[in-house]
mmCIF file of C-alpha atoms in Angstrom:
data_model
loop_
_atom_site.group_PDB
_atom_site.id
_atom_site.type_symbol
_atom_site.label_atom_id
_atom_site.label_comp_id
_atom_site.label_asym_id
_atom_site.label_seq_id
_atom_site.Cartn_x
_atom_site.Cartn_y
_atom_site.Cartn_z
ATOM 1 C CA UNK A 223 20.058 50.020 36.077
ATOM 2 C CA UNK A 224 18.674 46.734 34.232
ATOM 3 C CA UNK A 225 14.973 46.774 34.018
ATOM 4 C CA UNK A 226 12.740 49.980 33.688
ATOM 5 C CA UNK A 227 8.923 50.840 33.686
ATOM 6 C CA UNK A 228 7.266 53.191 32.665
ATOM 7 C CA UNK A 229 3.914 53.791 33.814
ATOM 8 C CA UNK A 230 2.161 52.314 37.668
ATOM 9 C CA UNK A 231 -0.986 51.649 36.149
ATOM 10 C CA UNK A 232 -1.842 47.829 36.478
ATOM 11 C CA UNK A 233 -0.019 46.573 33.829
ATOM 12 C CA UNK A 234 3.467 48.939 35.002
ATOM 13 C CA UNK A 235 2.978 47.197 38.170
ATOM 14 C CA UNK A 236 2.201 43.702 36.931
ATOM 15 C CA UNK A 237 5.185 43.467 34.481
ATOM 16 C CA UNK A 238 7.208 45.142 37.608
ATOM 17 C CA UNK A 239 6.137 42.049 39.665
ATOM 18 C CA UNK A 240 6.657 39.806 36.827
ATOM 19 C CA UNK A 241 10.347 41.312 36.139
ATOM 20 C CA UNK A 242 10.891 41.069 40.240
ATOM 21 C CA UNK A 243 10.110 37.541 40.447
ATOM 22 C CA UNK A 244 12.446 36.461 37.996
ATOM 23 C CA UNK A 245 14.847 37.672 40.405
ATOM 24 C CA UNK A 246 15.851 41.328 38.407
ATOM 25 C CA UNK A 247 15.827 44.603 39.984
ATOM 26 C CA UNK A 248 13.089 46.824 38.429
ATOM 27 C CA UNK A 249 12.629 50.664 38.796
ATOM 28 C CA UNK A 250 9.038 52.105 37.995
ATOM 29 C CA UNK A 251 8.756 55.373 37.126
ATOM 30 C CA UNK A 252 5.449 57.303 37.559
ATOM 31 C CA UNK A 253 4.330 60.685 36.354
ATOM 32 C CA UNK A 254 1.877 61.023 39.338
ATOM 33 C CA UNK A 255 2.181 61.547 42.655
ATOM 34 C CA UNK A 256 0.615 58.780 43.791
ATOM 35 C CA UNK A 257 0.333 55.434 41.362
ATOM 36 C CA UNK A 258 -3.025 53.773 39.591
ATOM 37 C CA UNK A 259 -5.222 57.048 39.619
ATOM 38 C CA UNK A 260 -7.099 55.289 36.866
ATOM 39 C CA UNK A 261 -7.877 52.517 39.174
ATOM 40 C CA UNK A 262 -8.366 54.186 42.391
ATOM 41 C CA UNK A 263 -11.087 56.320 40.543
ATOM 42 C CA UNK A 264 -13.087 53.089 38.858
ATOM 43 C CA UNK A 265 -13.099 51.799 42.174
ATOM 44 C CA UNK A 266 -15.227 54.762 43.647
ATOM 45 C CA UNK A 267 -17.964 52.783 42.037
ATOM 46 C CA UNK A 268 -17.088 49.708 43.178
ATOM 47 C CA UNK A 269 -14.080 47.934 41.120
ATOM 48 C CA UNK A 270 -15.170 46.166 38.428
ATOM 49 C CA UNK A 271 -11.792 43.111 38.313
ATOM 50 C CA UNK A 272 -13.024 41.000 35.467
ATOM 51 C CA UNK A 273 -16.189 38.752 34.491
ATOM 52 C CA UNK A 274 -17.104 35.554 35.246
ATOM 53 C CA UNK A 275 -17.548 33.522 32.024
ATOM 54 C CA UNK A 276 -16.225 30.820 29.830
ATOM 55 C CA UNK A 277 -12.837 32.165 28.706
ATOM 56 C CA UNK A 278 -13.889 31.600 25.108
ATOM 57 C CA UNK A 279 -16.731 34.061 26.141
ATOM 58 C CA UNK A 280 -14.610 36.661 27.658
ATOM 59 C CA UNK A 281 -11.943 36.705 24.970
ATOM 60 C CA UNK A 282 -14.527 36.964 22.065
ATOM 61 C CA UNK A 283 -15.319 40.510 23.656
ATOM 62 C CA UNK A 284 -12.121 42.482 22.510
ATOM 63 C CA UNK A 285 -12.238 43.357 18.776
ATOM 64 C CA UNK A 286 -8.209 41.743 19.231
ATOM 65 C CA UNK A 287 -8.257 38.518 18.495
ATOM 66 C CA UNK A 288 -4.430 38.342 19.268
ATOM 67 C CA UNK A 289 -4.885 38.877 22.435
ATOM 68 C CA UNK A 290 -6.565 35.133 23.335
ATOM 69 C CA UNK A 291 -3.127 33.290 24.372
ATOM 70 C CA UNK A 292 -2.596 36.245 26.402
ATOM 71 C CA UNK A 293 -5.647 35.995 28.160
ATOM 72 C CA UNK A 294 -5.616 32.380 28.719
ATOM 73 C CA UNK A 295 -2.416 33.095 30.511
ATOM 74 C CA UNK A 296 -4.225 35.757 33.205
ATOM 75 C CA UNK A 297 -8.146 35.815 32.491
ATOM 76 C CA UNK A 298 -10.949 35.672 34.577
ATOM 77 C CA UNK A 299 -9.530 32.940 37.128
ATOM 78 C CA UNK A 300 -6.150 34.434 37.437
ATOM 79 C CA UNK A 301 -7.411 37.828 38.398
ATOM 80 C CA UNK A 302 -9.207 36.371 40.798
ATOM 81 C CA UNK A 303 -6.735 34.470 42.536
ATOM 82 C CA UNK A 304 -4.701 37.584 42.696
ATOM 83 C CA UNK A 305 -6.821 39.284 44.013
ATOM 84 C CA UNK A 306 -7.505 37.254 46.907
ATOM 85 C CA UNK A 307 -3.214 36.850 46.889
ATOM 86 C CA UNK A 308 -3.161 40.063 48.310
ATOM 87 C CA UNK A 309 -5.756 39.733 50.972
ATOM 88 C CA UNK A 310 -9.007 40.609 48.801
ATOM 89 C CA UNK A 311 -11.638 38.115 48.641
ATOM 90 C CA UNK A 312 -14.040 38.530 45.672
ATOM 91 C CA UNK A 313 -17.764 38.144 44.771
ATOM 92 C CA UNK A 314 -19.503 37.524 41.678
ATOM 93 C CA UNK A 315 -22.648 39.377 41.016
ATOM 94 C CA UNK A 316 -25.718 38.671 39.531
ATOM 95 C CA UNK A 317 -24.382 39.919 36.041
ATOM 96 C CA UNK A 318 -21.322 37.805 36.282
ATOM 97 C CA UNK A 319 -19.172 40.689 36.520
ATOM 98 C CA UNK A 320 -16.541 39.693 39.494
ATOM 99 C CA UNK A 321 -15.685 42.830 42.670
ATOM 100 C CA UNK A 322 -13.512 42.535 45.537
ATOM 101 C CA UNK A 323 -15.816 42.462 48.577
ATOM 102 C CA UNK A 324 -14.414 45.933 49.826
ATOM 103 C CA UNK A 325 -15.377 47.223 46.518
ATOM 104 C CA UNK A 326 -13.076 49.711 46.677
ATOM 105 C CA UNK A 327 -9.665 49.880 45.108
ATOM 106 C CA UNK A 328 -7.580 50.951 47.955
ATOM 107 C CA UNK A 329 -7.212 48.095 49.454
ATOM 108 C CA UNK A 330 -6.130 46.011 46.856
ATOM 109 C CA UNK A 331 -3.481 48.945 46.112
ATOM 110 C CA UNK A 332 -2.386 49.313 48.721
ATOM 111 C CA UNK A 333 -1.453 45.658 49.854
ATOM 112 C CA UNK A 334 0.245 45.240 45.807
ATOM 113 C CA UNK A 335 2.235 48.353 46.334
ATOM 114 C CA UNK A 336 3.270 46.532 49.897
ATOM 115 C CA UNK A 337 4.352 43.331 48.583
ATOM 116 C CA UNK A 338 6.022 45.070 45.597
ATOM 117 C CA UNK A 339 7.979 46.605 47.947
ATOM 118 C CA UNK A 340 8.810 43.297 49.610
ATOM 119 C CA UNK A 341 10.036 42.473 46.408
ATOM 120 C CA UNK A 342 12.237 45.545 46.284
ATOM 121 C CA UNK A 343 10.574 47.414 43.148
ATOM 122 C CA UNK A 344 11.931 50.676 43.595
ATOM 123 C CA UNK A 345 9.082 52.988 42.758
ATOM 124 C CA UNK A 346 9.816 56.189 41.763
ATOM 125 C CA UNK A 347 6.885 59.326 41.734
ATOM 126 C CA UNK A 348 6.593 62.437 39.740
ATOM 127 C CA UNK A 349 8.928 60.848 37.300
ATOM 128 C CA UNK A 350 7.735 62.185 34.151
ATOM 129 C CA UNK A 351 8.964 60.575 31.099
ATOM 130 C CA UNK A 352 9.779 63.577 28.489
ATOM 131 C CA UNK A 353 11.371 61.849 25.315
ATOM 132 C CA UNK A 354 14.343 60.394 23.904
ATOM 133 C CA UNK A 355 17.863 61.632 23.621
ATOM 134 C CA UNK A 356 19.734 59.089 21.280
ATOM 135 C CA UNK A 357 19.092 56.561 23.214
ATOM 136 C CA UNK A 358 18.253 57.413 26.935
ATOM 137 C CA UNK A 359 15.009 58.195 28.015
ATOM 138 C CA UNK A 360 14.513 61.729 29.628
ATOM 139 C CA UNK A 361 12.824 62.337 32.845
ATOM 140 C CA UNK A 362 12.069 65.570 34.247
ATOM 141 C CA UNK A 363 12.220 64.123 38.410
ATOM 142 C CA UNK A 364 12.113 66.540 41.601
ATOM 143 C CA UNK A 365 15.656 65.809 41.690
ATOM 144 C CA UNK A 366 16.340 67.520 38.010
ATOM 145 C CA UNK A 367 16.289 66.095 34.844
ATOM 146 C CA UNK A 368 17.275 62.442 34.425
ATOM 147 C CA UNK A 369 18.727 60.220 31.675
ATOM 148 C CA UNK A 370 18.133 56.579 32.074
ATOM 149 C CA UNK A 371 19.339 53.927 29.727
ATOM 150 C CA UNK A 372 18.370 50.540 30.760
ATOM 151 C CA UNK A 373 18.496 47.323 29.267
ATOM 152 C CA UNK A 374 15.173 46.617 28.990
ATOM 153 C CA UNK A 375 12.535 48.920 29.769
ATOM 154 C CA UNK A 376 8.276 48.277 29.901
ATOM 155 C CA UNK A 377 6.095 51.417 28.528
ATOM 156 C CA UNK A 378 2.480 51.454 30.145
ATOM 157 C CA UNK A 379 1.856 55.240 29.685
ATOM 158 C CA UNK A 380 -1.910 54.128 29.085
ATOM 159 C CA UNK A 381 -3.844 55.731 26.290
ATOM 160 C CA UNK A 382 -5.885 59.193 25.472
ATOM 161 C CA UNK A 383 -8.508 58.909 28.277
ATOM 162 C CA UNK A 384 -8.519 60.575 31.305
ATOM 163 C CA UNK A 385 -5.751 62.496 30.749
ATOM 164 C CA UNK A 386 -6.180 64.523 34.416
ATOM 165 C CA UNK A 387 -4.752 61.212 35.744
ATOM 166 C CA UNK A 388 -2.265 60.839 33.671
ATOM 167 C CA UNK A 389 -3.473 58.606 30.589
ATOM 168 C CA UNK A 390 -2.733 61.496 27.937
ATOM 169 C CA UNK A 391 -0.986 60.165 25.051
ATOM 170 C CA UNK A 392 2.329 62.552 24.864
ATOM 171 C CA UNK A 393 3.987 59.159 24.263
ATOM 172 C CA UNK A 394 2.530 59.472 20.637
ATOM 173 C CA UNK A 395 4.580 61.735 19.205
ATOM 174 C CA UNK A 396 8.245 60.335 20.624
ATOM 175 C CA UNK A 397 7.471 56.783 19.790
ATOM 176 C CA UNK A 398 6.060 57.827 16.434
ATOM 177 C CA UNK A 399 8.998 59.205 15.410
ATOM 178 C CA UNK A 400 11.199 56.326 16.727
ATOM 179 C CA UNK A 401 9.246 54.468 13.426
ATOM 180 C CA UNK A 402 6.612 53.030 15.292
ATOM 181 C CA UNK A 403 3.024 52.638 13.510
ATOM 182 C CA UNK A 404 0.287 53.798 15.377
ATOM 183 C CA UNK A 405 -3.681 53.941 14.965
ATOM 184 C CA UNK A 406 -5.184 57.056 15.504
ATOM 185 C CA UNK A 407 -6.810 57.236 19.312
ATOM 186 C CA UNK A 408 -10.468 57.371 19.227
ATOM 187 C CA UNK A 409 -13.211 57.432 22.250
ATOM 188 C CA UNK A 410 -14.585 53.741 23.263
ATOM 189 C CA UNK A 411 -16.650 53.056 26.137
ATOM 190 C CA UNK A 412 -18.279 56.353 25.717
ATOM 191 C CA UNK A 413 -21.825 58.988 25.668
ATOM 192 C CA UNK A 414 -23.017 60.060 22.378
ATOM 193 C CA UNK A 415 -23.797 63.474 21.873
ATOM 194 C CA UNK A 416 -27.751 64.516 21.809
ATOM 195 C CA UNK A 417 -29.384 67.878 20.622
ATOM 196 C CA UNK A 418 -32.060 68.132 23.623
ATOM 197 C CA UNK A 419 -34.673 70.571 23.394
ATOM 198 C CA UNK A 420 -35.811 72.005 26.508
ATOM 199 C CA UNK A 421 -38.130 70.118 27.590
ATOM 200 C CA UNK A 422 -35.702 66.959 28.281
ATOM 201 C CA UNK A 423 -33.742 69.185 31.019
ATOM 202 C CA UNK A 424 -36.439 68.378 33.946
ATOM 203 C CA UNK A 425 -35.443 64.228 32.875
ATOM 204 C CA UNK A 426 -31.273 64.331 32.883
ATOM 205 C CA UNK A 427 -30.247 61.969 35.447
ATOM 206 C CA UNK A 428 -32.907 59.682 34.957
ATOM 207 C CA UNK A 429 -32.283 55.835 33.613
ATOM 208 C CA UNK A 430 -34.111 54.804 30.576
ATOM 209 C CA UNK A 431 -34.441 51.032 31.790
ATOM 210 C CA UNK A 432 -36.194 47.102 30.435
ATOM 211 C CA UNK A 433 -34.824 48.738 26.658
ATOM 212 C CA UNK A 434 -32.828 46.499 23.932
ATOM 213 C CA UNK A 435 -30.338 48.877 22.290
ATOM 214 C CA UNK A 436 -30.046 48.098 18.772
ATOM 215 C CA UNK A 437 -27.322 49.719 16.437
ATOM 216 C CA UNK A 438 -27.057 47.919 13.125
ATOM 217 C CA UNK A 439 -27.608 44.293 13.371
ATOM 218 C CA UNK A 440 -26.893 44.224 16.699
ATOM 219 C CA UNK A 441 -29.113 44.074 19.848
ATOM 220 C CA UNK A 442 -28.371 44.606 23.591
ATOM 221 C CA UNK A 443 -29.935 44.799 26.110
ATOM 222 C CA UNK A 444 -29.649 47.184 29.173
ATOM 223 C CA UNK A 445 -30.290 50.132 30.452
ATOM 224 C CA UNK A 446 -28.848 54.289 30.282
ATOM 225 C CA UNK A 447 -29.103 57.324 31.640
ATOM 226 C CA UNK A 448 -30.264 60.956 30.010
ATOM 227 C CA UNK A 449 -28.204 63.432 30.555
ATOM 228 C CA UNK A 450 -27.618 66.890 29.684
ATOM 229 C CA UNK A 451 -24.309 65.750 27.475
ATOM 230 C CA UNK A 452 -26.921 63.025 25.371
ATOM 231 C CA UNK A 453 -26.990 59.449 26.218
ATOM 232 C CA UNK A 454 -24.167 57.674 29.111
ATOM 233 C CA UNK A 455 -24.139 54.115 30.880
ATOM 234 C CA UNK A 456 -23.502 50.991 30.335
ATOM 235 C CA UNK A 457 -26.381 49.992 27.707
ATOM 236 C CA UNK A 458 -24.757 52.990 25.584
ATOM 237 C CA UNK A 459 -20.998 51.399 26.289
ATOM 238 C CA UNK A 460 -22.006 47.852 25.065
ATOM 239 C CA UNK A 461 -22.957 49.191 21.450
ATOM 240 C CA UNK A 462 -20.729 52.429 21.806
ATOM 241 C CA UNK A 463 -18.267 50.563 19.087
ATOM 242 C CA UNK A 464 -20.632 49.848 16.269
ATOM 243 C CA UNK A 465 -22.171 53.445 16.749
ATOM 244 C CA UNK A 466 -18.562 54.730 16.198
ATOM 245 C CA UNK A 467 -18.033 52.888 13.270
ATOM 246 C CA UNK A 468 -21.551 54.238 12.211
ATOM 247 C CA UNK A 469 -24.125 51.685 12.909
ATOM 248 C CA UNK A 470 -27.745 53.307 13.425
ATOM 249 C CA UNK A 471 -29.223 53.543 16.950
ATOM 250 C CA UNK A 472 -32.536 52.342 17.522
ATOM 251 C CA UNK A 473 -34.339 51.313 20.599
ATOM 252 C CA UNK A 474 -37.171 48.346 21.388
ATOM 253 C CA UNK A 475 -38.889 49.883 24.223
ATOM 254 C CA UNK A 476 -41.224 46.540 24.873
ATOM 255 C CA UNK A 477 -38.694 44.113 23.928
ATOM 256 C CA UNK A 478 -40.608 41.355 25.754
ATOM 257 C CA UNK A 479 -43.364 41.849 23.593
ATOM 258 C CA UNK A 480 -43.668 41.073 19.797
ATOM 259 C CA UNK A 481 -45.546 43.687 17.872
ATOM 260 C CA UNK A 482 -48.770 42.010 17.525
ATOM 261 C CA UNK A 483 -48.903 41.797 21.025
ATOM 262 C CA UNK A 484 -47.838 45.759 21.594
ATOM 263 C CA UNK A 485 -50.289 47.180 18.890
ATOM 264 C CA UNK A 486 -53.300 44.669 20.683
ATOM 265 C CA UNK A 487 -52.858 46.386 24.052
ATOM 266 C CA UNK A 488 -52.896 49.894 21.993
ATOM 267 C CA UNK A 489 -56.297 49.376 19.929
ATOM 268 C CA UNK A 490 -57.769 47.861 23.213
ATOM 269 C CA UNK A 491 -57.343 51.561 25.281
ATOM 270 C CA UNK A 492 -60.018 54.185 24.912
ATOM 271 C CA UNK A 493 -60.349 55.807 21.177
ATOM 272 C CA UNK A 494 -58.890 59.770 21.224
ATOM 273 C CA UNK A 495 -56.250 58.892 24.435
ATOM 274 C CA UNK A 496 -53.665 61.663 24.162
ATOM 275 C CA UNK A 497 -50.397 59.991 22.944
ATOM 276 C CA UNK A 498 -48.439 60.309 26.440
ATOM 277 C CA UNK A 499 -51.477 58.798 28.500
ATOM 278 C CA UNK A 500 -51.370 55.721 25.915
ATOM 279 C CA UNK A 501 -47.510 55.532 26.848
ATOM 280 C CA UNK A 502 -47.910 55.850 30.253
ATOM 281 C CA UNK A 503 -50.869 53.520 30.418
ATOM 282 C CA UNK A 504 -48.334 50.815 28.506
ATOM 283 C CA UNK A 505 -45.709 51.868 31.850
ATOM 284 C CA UNK A 506 -43.519 53.038 30.467
ATOM 285 C CA UNK A 507 -41.937 55.298 32.570
ATOM 286 C CA UNK A 508 -42.371 59.508 32.551
ATOM 287 C CA UNK A 509 -38.629 59.919 31.129
ATOM 288 C CA UNK A 510 -39.090 56.971 28.642
ATOM 289 C CA UNK A 511 -42.378 58.969 27.841
ATOM 290 C CA UNK A 512 -40.327 61.551 27.352
ATOM 291 C CA UNK A 513 -37.842 60.618 25.193
ATOM 292 C CA UNK A 514 -40.743 58.841 22.875
ATOM 293 C CA UNK A 515 -42.049 62.398 22.347
ATOM 294 C CA UNK A 516 -38.733 64.457 21.897
ATOM 295 C CA UNK A 517 -37.326 62.219 19.470
ATOM 296 C CA UNK A 518 -40.487 61.241 17.330
ATOM 297 C CA UNK A 519 -42.698 64.014 17.718
ATOM 298 C CA UNK A 520 -45.539 64.321 15.789
ATOM 299 C CA UNK A 521 -46.803 60.579 16.686
ATOM 300 C CA UNK A 522 -47.647 58.518 14.194
ATOM 301 C CA UNK A 523 -51.495 56.886 14.248
ATOM 302 C CA UNK A 524 -49.769 53.436 14.768
ATOM 303 C CA UNK A 525 -47.371 53.504 18.297
ATOM 304 C CA UNK A 526 -46.725 50.074 18.136
ATOM 305 C CA UNK A 527 -43.754 49.855 15.295
ATOM 306 C CA UNK A 528 -42.581 53.039 16.539
ATOM 307 C CA UNK A 529 -42.490 51.708 20.221
ATOM 308 C CA UNK A 530 -40.601 48.199 18.753
ATOM 309 C CA UNK A 531 -38.062 50.310 16.625
ATOM 310 C CA UNK A 532 -37.716 54.066 18.439
ATOM 311 C CA UNK A 533 -34.975 55.727 15.777
ATOM 312 C CA UNK A 534 -31.879 58.075 17.850
ATOM 313 C CA UNK A 535 -30.255 60.654 15.940
ATOM 314 C CA UNK A 536 -27.381 61.226 18.033
ATOM 315 C CA UNK A 537 -24.590 63.426 16.915
ATOM 316 C CA UNK A 538 -21.875 61.413 17.167
ATOM 317 C CA UNK A 539 -19.228 60.346 20.477
ATOM 318 C CA UNK A 540 -18.354 62.809 23.242
ATOM 319 C CA UNK A 541 -14.910 63.839 23.346
ATOM 320 C CA UNK A 542 -12.183 61.237 24.092
ATOM 321 C CA UNK A 543 -11.220 63.454 27.099
ATOM 322 C CA UNK A 544 -14.538 62.324 28.516
ATOM 323 C CA UNK A 545 -14.292 58.515 27.369
ATOM 324 C CA UNK A 546 -13.865 55.649 29.821
ATOM 325 C CA UNK A 547 -10.900 54.339 27.154
ATOM 326 C CA UNK A 548 -10.193 54.940 23.871
ATOM 327 C CA UNK A 549 -9.764 52.838 20.789
ATOM 328 C CA UNK A 550 -6.312 53.133 19.084
ATOM 329 C CA UNK A 551 -2.747 53.264 19.787
ATOM 330 C CA UNK A 552 0.540 50.971 19.069
ATOM 331 C CA UNK A 553 -0.517 48.678 16.398
ATOM 332 C CA UNK A 554 -0.483 45.239 16.629
ATOM 333 C CA UNK A 555 2.308 45.418 13.451
ATOM 334 C CA UNK A 556 4.541 47.161 15.435
ATOM 335 C CA UNK A 557 4.753 44.328 17.897
ATOM 336 C CA UNK A 558 6.776 40.923 18.710
ATOM 337 C CA UNK A 559 4.749 38.440 19.876
ATOM 338 C CA UNK A 560 5.953 39.501 23.215
ATOM 339 C CA UNK A 561 4.638 42.902 22.637
ATOM 340 C CA UNK A 562 8.586 44.451 22.375
ATOM 341 C CA UNK A 563 8.604 47.329 20.012
ATOM 342 C CA UNK A 564 10.077 46.218 16.773
ATOM 343 C CA UNK A 565 11.250 49.235 15.763
ATOM 344 C CA UNK A 566 12.699 49.700 19.720
ATOM 345 C CA UNK A 567 14.193 46.410 20.491
ATOM 346 C CA UNK A 568 14.753 46.037 24.599
ATOM 347 C CA UNK A 569 11.409 47.987 24.532
ATOM 348 C CA UNK A 570 8.163 46.321 25.672
ATOM 349 C CA UNK A 571 4.639 48.089 25.940
ATOM 350 C CA UNK A 572 1.431 46.721 27.362
ATOM 351 C CA UNK A 573 -2.491 48.056 28.651
ATOM 352 C CA UNK A 574 -4.259 50.566 26.599
ATOM 353 C CA UNK A 575 -1.217 52.060 25.131
ATOM 354 C CA UNK A 576 -1.870 48.578 22.690
ATOM 355 C CA UNK A 577 -4.766 48.710 19.862
ATOM 356 C CA UNK A 578 -7.395 46.948 21.622
ATOM 357 C CA UNK A 579 -10.880 47.342 22.464
ATOM 358 C CA UNK A 580 -13.521 46.424 24.949
ATOM 359 C CA UNK A 581 -16.702 46.652 26.747
ATOM 360 C CA UNK A 582 -16.946 47.810 30.398
ATOM 361 C CA UNK A 583 -17.436 45.242 32.682
ATOM 362 C CA UNK A 584 -13.965 43.838 33.836
ATOM 363 C CA UNK A 585 -12.556 42.803 29.951
ATOM 364 C CA UNK A 586 -10.274 46.466 30.042
ATOM 365 C CA UNK A 587 -8.408 45.766 33.445
ATOM 366 C CA UNK A 588 -8.243 42.108 33.264
ATOM 367 C CA UNK A 589 -6.631 42.640 29.892
ATOM 368 C CA UNK A 590 -3.786 45.544 31.112
ATOM 369 C CA UNK A 591 -2.789 43.325 34.079
ATOM 370 C CA UNK A 592 -2.516 40.538 31.609
ATOM 371 C CA UNK A 593 -0.454 42.409 28.982
ATOM 372 C CA UNK A 594 1.655 43.698 32.063
ATOM 373 C CA UNK A 595 2.601 40.400 33.198
ATOM 374 C CA UNK A 596 3.140 39.590 29.222
ATOM 375 C CA UNK A 597 5.392 42.229 28.727
ATOM 376 C CA UNK A 598 7.172 41.861 32.017
ATOM 377 C CA UNK A 599 7.449 37.825 31.515
ATOM 378 C CA UNK A 600 9.089 38.896 28.333
ATOM 379 C CA UNK A 601 10.970 41.695 29.199
ATOM 380 C CA UNK A 602 12.520 39.030 32.057
ATOM 381 C CA UNK A 603 13.535 36.959 29.405
ATOM 382 C CA UNK A 604 15.353 38.884 27.183
ATOM 383 C CA UNK A 605 16.901 40.313 30.414
ATOM 384 C CA UNK A 606 18.361 37.389 31.606
ATOM 385 C CA UNK A 607 19.863 36.835 28.027
ATOM 386 C CA UNK A 608 22.086 39.735 28.372
ATOM 387 C CA UNK A 609 25.230 39.921 29.991
ATOM 388 C CA UNK A 610 25.921 42.217 32.969
ATOM 389 C CA UNK A 611 28.475 44.887 32.396
#
């Protein structure tokens, strides 16, 4: 065997296609009975493949500047072309997020697997990598244990979120034992825990809209959901890294009003009205009103400053296995520019195995594809330089 890819998610399949396009037979080993389970799960709510924005702004959403040249080779425009090449037309929503017209991930994945099969990619299901034995890669397979010694291997095993879909980071100790530097994993794009009183239970599942979320010096417009577990949703995910790193969370419930305007509206209300009535007359929905009462009772006489900066004393992020993605992974210092492991020549890595972090909104999937393509092309170049024995 000359070329092996371990992991049949977006990064692994892209690496396999790059190797096949370079004329190399390639085997893809996938632990699960079916490939790309996380992609299909993401597609259940509408598969957001990328964000339609200029490349510099797009690349700035990542915490890893070294991704910029990789994204330049496969960024938003290339993602759209890739989808169209699989017969999946795309559209751009009002937020700039790009989706296949079909919205689901299954039509795109089905077309992609068919194309890979035509190119000779050999997808082996239920092949679970279990580590090294000397220079061999060991797999549990339906036919029993298998030892492989490919000339090049691309690892695309995912990070540490969604373990039931395959991203369980079982690979971490095997690489660490071989001298690969690993940045510890942490949850990313996750909710935050709240110690709710029983009064909040009737508001679980309700969205809070029209607010500005404040994380330290950062302000982001967005909405989130009050849940039994705490606060979740896109607005929270956008600032989740800042919060995880210790920035305090606060809410501006009236981001389009100045403090003076809001105070004036409150002053013109009838004296003696209850705080809940005053909040209702300001236009706050019941769930948002309940959030104010939960977080700030007893309310001050001058409500305006509080409503412009409502502190939210969360108790930390939700666990890693609930996160949409993970931060951490194989450190940049452990990789060459080709995403080859310095400690293990001939082994490349891609996708969420690598230490980078980005918000939701198409950034995660685009970088997984882009790094898979980059690693696959680099593996193909290395393979071309190795004589066939």
